[in-house]
mmCIF file of C-alpha atoms in Angstrom:
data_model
loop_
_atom_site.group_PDB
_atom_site.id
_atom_site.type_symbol
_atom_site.label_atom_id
_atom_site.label_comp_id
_atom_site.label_asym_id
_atom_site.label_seq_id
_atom_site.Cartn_x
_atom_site.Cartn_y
_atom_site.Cartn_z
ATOM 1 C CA UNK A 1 0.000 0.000 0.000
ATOM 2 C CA UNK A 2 1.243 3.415 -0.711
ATOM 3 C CA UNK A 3 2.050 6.227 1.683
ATOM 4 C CA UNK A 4 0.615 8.620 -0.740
ATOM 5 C CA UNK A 5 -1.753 9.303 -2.964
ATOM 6 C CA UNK A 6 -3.703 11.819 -5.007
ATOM 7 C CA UNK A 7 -6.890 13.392 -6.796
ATOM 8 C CA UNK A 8 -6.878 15.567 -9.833
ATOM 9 C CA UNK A 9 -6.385 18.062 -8.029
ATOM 10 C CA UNK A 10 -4.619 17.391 -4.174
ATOM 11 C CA UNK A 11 -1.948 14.994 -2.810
ATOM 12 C CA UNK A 12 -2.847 13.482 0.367
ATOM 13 C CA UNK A 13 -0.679 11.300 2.724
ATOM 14 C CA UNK A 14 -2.042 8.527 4.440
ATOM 15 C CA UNK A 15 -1.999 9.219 8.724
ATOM 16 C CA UNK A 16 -3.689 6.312 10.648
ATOM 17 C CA UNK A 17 -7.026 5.840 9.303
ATOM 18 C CA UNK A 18 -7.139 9.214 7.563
ATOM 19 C CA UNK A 19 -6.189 11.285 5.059
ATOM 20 C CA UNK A 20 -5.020 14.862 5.086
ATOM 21 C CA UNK A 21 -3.888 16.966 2.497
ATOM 22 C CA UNK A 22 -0.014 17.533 1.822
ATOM 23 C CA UNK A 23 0.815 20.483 3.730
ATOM 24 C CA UNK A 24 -0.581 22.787 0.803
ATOM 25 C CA UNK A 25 -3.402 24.265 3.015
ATOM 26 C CA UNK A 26 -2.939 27.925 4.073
ATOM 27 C CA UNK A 27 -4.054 28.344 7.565
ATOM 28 C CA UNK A 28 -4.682 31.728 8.612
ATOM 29 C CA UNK A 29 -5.696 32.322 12.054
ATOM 30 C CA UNK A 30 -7.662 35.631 14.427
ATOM 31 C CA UNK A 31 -5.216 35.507 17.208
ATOM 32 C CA UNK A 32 -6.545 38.014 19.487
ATOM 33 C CA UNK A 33 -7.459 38.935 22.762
ATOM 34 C CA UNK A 34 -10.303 35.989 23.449
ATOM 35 C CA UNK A 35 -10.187 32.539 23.900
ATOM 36 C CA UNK A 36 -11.996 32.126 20.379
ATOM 37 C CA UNK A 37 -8.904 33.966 18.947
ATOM 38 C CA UNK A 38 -6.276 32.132 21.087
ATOM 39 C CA UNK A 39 -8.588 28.652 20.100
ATOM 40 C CA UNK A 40 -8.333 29.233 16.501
ATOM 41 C CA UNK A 41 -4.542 29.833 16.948
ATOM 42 C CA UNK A 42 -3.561 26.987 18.771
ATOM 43 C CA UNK A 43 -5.872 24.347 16.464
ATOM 44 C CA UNK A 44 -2.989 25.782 13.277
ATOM 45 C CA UNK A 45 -0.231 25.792 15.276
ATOM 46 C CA UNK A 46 -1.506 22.247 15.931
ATOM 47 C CA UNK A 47 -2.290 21.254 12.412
ATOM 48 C CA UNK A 48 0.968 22.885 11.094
ATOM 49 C CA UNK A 49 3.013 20.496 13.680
ATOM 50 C CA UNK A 50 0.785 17.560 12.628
ATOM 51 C CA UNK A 51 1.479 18.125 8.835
ATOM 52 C CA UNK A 52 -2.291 19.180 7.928
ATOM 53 C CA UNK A 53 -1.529 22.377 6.616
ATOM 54 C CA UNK A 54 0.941 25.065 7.530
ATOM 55 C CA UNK A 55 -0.081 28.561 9.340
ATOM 56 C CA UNK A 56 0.414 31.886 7.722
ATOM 57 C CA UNK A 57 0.950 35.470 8.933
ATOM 58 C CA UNK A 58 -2.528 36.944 8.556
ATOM 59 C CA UNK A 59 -0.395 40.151 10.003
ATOM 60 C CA UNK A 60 1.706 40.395 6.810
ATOM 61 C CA UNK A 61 -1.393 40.168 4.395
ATOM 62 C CA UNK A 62 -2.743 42.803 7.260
ATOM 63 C CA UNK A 63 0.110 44.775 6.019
ATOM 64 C CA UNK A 64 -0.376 44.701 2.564
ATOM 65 C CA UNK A 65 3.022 42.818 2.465
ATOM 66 C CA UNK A 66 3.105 42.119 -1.475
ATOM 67 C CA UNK A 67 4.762 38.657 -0.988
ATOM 68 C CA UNK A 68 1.710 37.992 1.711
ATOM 69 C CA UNK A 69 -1.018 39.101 -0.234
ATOM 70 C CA UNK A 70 -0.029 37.003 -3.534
ATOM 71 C CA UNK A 71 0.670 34.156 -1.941
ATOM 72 C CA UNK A 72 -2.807 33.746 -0.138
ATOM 73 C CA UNK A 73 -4.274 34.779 -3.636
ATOM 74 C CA UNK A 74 -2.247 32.184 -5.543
ATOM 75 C CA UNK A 75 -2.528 29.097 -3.080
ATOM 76 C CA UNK A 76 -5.396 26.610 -4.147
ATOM 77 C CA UNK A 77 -6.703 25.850 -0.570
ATOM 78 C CA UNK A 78 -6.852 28.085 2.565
ATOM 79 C CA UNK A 79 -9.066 27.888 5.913
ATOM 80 C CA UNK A 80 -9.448 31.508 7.521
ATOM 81 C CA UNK A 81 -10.327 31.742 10.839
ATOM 82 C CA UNK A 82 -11.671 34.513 13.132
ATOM 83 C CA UNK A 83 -12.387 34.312 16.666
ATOM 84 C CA UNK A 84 -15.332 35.909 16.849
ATOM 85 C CA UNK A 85 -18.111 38.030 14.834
ATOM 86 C CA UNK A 86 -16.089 40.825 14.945
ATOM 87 C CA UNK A 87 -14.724 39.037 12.158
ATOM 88 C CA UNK A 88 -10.589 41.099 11.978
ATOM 89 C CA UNK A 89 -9.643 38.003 9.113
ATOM 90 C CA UNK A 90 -12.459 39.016 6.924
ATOM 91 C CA UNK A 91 -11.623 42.595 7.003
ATOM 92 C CA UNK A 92 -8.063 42.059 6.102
ATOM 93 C CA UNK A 93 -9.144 39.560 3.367
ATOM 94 C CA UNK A 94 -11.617 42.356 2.428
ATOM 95 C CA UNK A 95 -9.126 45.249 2.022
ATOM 96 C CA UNK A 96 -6.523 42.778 0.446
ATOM 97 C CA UNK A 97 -9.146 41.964 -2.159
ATOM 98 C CA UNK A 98 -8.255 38.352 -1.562
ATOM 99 C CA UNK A 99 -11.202 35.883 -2.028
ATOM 100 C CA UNK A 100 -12.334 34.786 1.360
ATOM 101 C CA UNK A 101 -12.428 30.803 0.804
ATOM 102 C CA UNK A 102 -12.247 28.107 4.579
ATOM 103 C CA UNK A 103 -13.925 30.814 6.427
ATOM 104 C CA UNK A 104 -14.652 29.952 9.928
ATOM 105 C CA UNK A 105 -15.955 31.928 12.836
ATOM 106 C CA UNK A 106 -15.630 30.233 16.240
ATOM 107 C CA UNK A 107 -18.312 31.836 18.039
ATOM 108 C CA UNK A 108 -20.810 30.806 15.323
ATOM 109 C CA UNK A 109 -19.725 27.154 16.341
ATOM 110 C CA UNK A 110 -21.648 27.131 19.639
ATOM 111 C CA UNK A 111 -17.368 28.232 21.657
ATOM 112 C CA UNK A 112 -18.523 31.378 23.780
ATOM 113 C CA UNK A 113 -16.130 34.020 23.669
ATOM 114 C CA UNK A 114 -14.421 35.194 27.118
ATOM 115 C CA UNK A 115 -11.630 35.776 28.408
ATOM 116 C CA UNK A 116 -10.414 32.909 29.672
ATOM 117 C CA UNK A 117 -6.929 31.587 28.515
ATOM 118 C CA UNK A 118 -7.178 28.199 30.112
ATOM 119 C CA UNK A 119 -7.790 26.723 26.750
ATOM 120 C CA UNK A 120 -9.569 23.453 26.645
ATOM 121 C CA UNK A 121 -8.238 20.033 24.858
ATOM 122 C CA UNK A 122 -11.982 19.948 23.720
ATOM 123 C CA UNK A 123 -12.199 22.731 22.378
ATOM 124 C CA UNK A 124 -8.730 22.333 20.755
ATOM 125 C CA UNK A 125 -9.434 19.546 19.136
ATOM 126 C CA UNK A 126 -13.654 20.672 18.067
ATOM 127 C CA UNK A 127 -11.408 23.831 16.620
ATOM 128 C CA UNK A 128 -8.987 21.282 14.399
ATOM 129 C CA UNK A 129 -12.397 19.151 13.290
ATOM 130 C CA UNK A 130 -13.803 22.501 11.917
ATOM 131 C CA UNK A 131 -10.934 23.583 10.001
ATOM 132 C CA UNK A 132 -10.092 19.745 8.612
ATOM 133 C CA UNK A 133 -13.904 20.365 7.294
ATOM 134 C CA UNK A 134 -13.667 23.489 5.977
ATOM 135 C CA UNK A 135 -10.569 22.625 3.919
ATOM 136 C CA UNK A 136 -12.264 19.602 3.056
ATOM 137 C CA UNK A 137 -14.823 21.359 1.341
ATOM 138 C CA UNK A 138 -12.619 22.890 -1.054
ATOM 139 C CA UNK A 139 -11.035 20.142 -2.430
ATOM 140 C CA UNK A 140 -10.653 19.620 -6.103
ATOM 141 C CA UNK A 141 -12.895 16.428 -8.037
ATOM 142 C CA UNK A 142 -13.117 13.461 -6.364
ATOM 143 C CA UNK A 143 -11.915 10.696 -8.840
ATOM 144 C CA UNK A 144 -13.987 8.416 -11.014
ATOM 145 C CA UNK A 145 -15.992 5.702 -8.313
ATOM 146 C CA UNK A 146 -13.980 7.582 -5.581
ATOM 147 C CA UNK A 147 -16.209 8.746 -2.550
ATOM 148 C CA UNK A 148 -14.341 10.799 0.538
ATOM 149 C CA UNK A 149 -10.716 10.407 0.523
ATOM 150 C CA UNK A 150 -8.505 8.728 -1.882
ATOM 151 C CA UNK A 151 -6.755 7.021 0.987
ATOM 152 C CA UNK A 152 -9.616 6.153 2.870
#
């Protein structure tokens, strides 16, 4: 059996019973002055470690660093995150012009903002399960007779 394998469109690696893609999603994370913001922080730094994806600097696109802002435009799948309905990582998408694609907002997920810092493992790990969906849902076509993951 192969360690790898791939759609039209996305490599995936095989991890345990699972598939995840390659590294190539862009995960962009609120990390402000909440728990939601610290929550959707942590779940990247996670994923990054884990090989899911690999976290960005939502500051630099924030910035209107040029290297930023064309990378986030150019890469094929990205999960944005914001803390809370405030929503800071749709307004820099906004003003970046960058197409808002992954978009998740914490607090619409039923995780009540406050301010404590004690994060969770629960909520860690609910945070992770939200963004593996929403990058999920961008994925390219499934193969001919293929349903869910190629790996699966």
């Amino acid at each position: 059996m192969s360690d790898c394998c791939c759609d039209a469109n996305v490599q995936t690696t095989h991890k345990g019973n699972c598939c995840t893609p390659d590294g190539n999603v862009m995960l962009l994370s609120c990390s402000g002055g909440s728990n939601v913001g610290q929550l959707a922080n942590q779940a990247c730094v996670e994923l990054t470690r884990e090989g899911f994806g690999k976290i960005f600097c939502l500051a630099g696109i924030g910035g209107n660093l040029s290297g930023f802002v064309q990378s986030a435009k150019d890469v094929q799948r990205m999960v944005v995150l914001d803390g809370c309905e405030v929503g800071c990582a749709k307004a820099i998408f906004k003003n970046a012009e960058i197409p808002l694609r992954g978009y998740v907002v914490l607090s619409r997920e039923g995780i009540d903002k406050n301010k404590d810092f004690n994060l969770k493992r629960d909520d860690i790990d609910r945070v992770k399960e939200l963004i593996k969906n929403a990058a999920s849902s961008q994925g390219g076509p499934e193969p001919a007779g293929q349903s869910g993951c190629c790996c699966c």
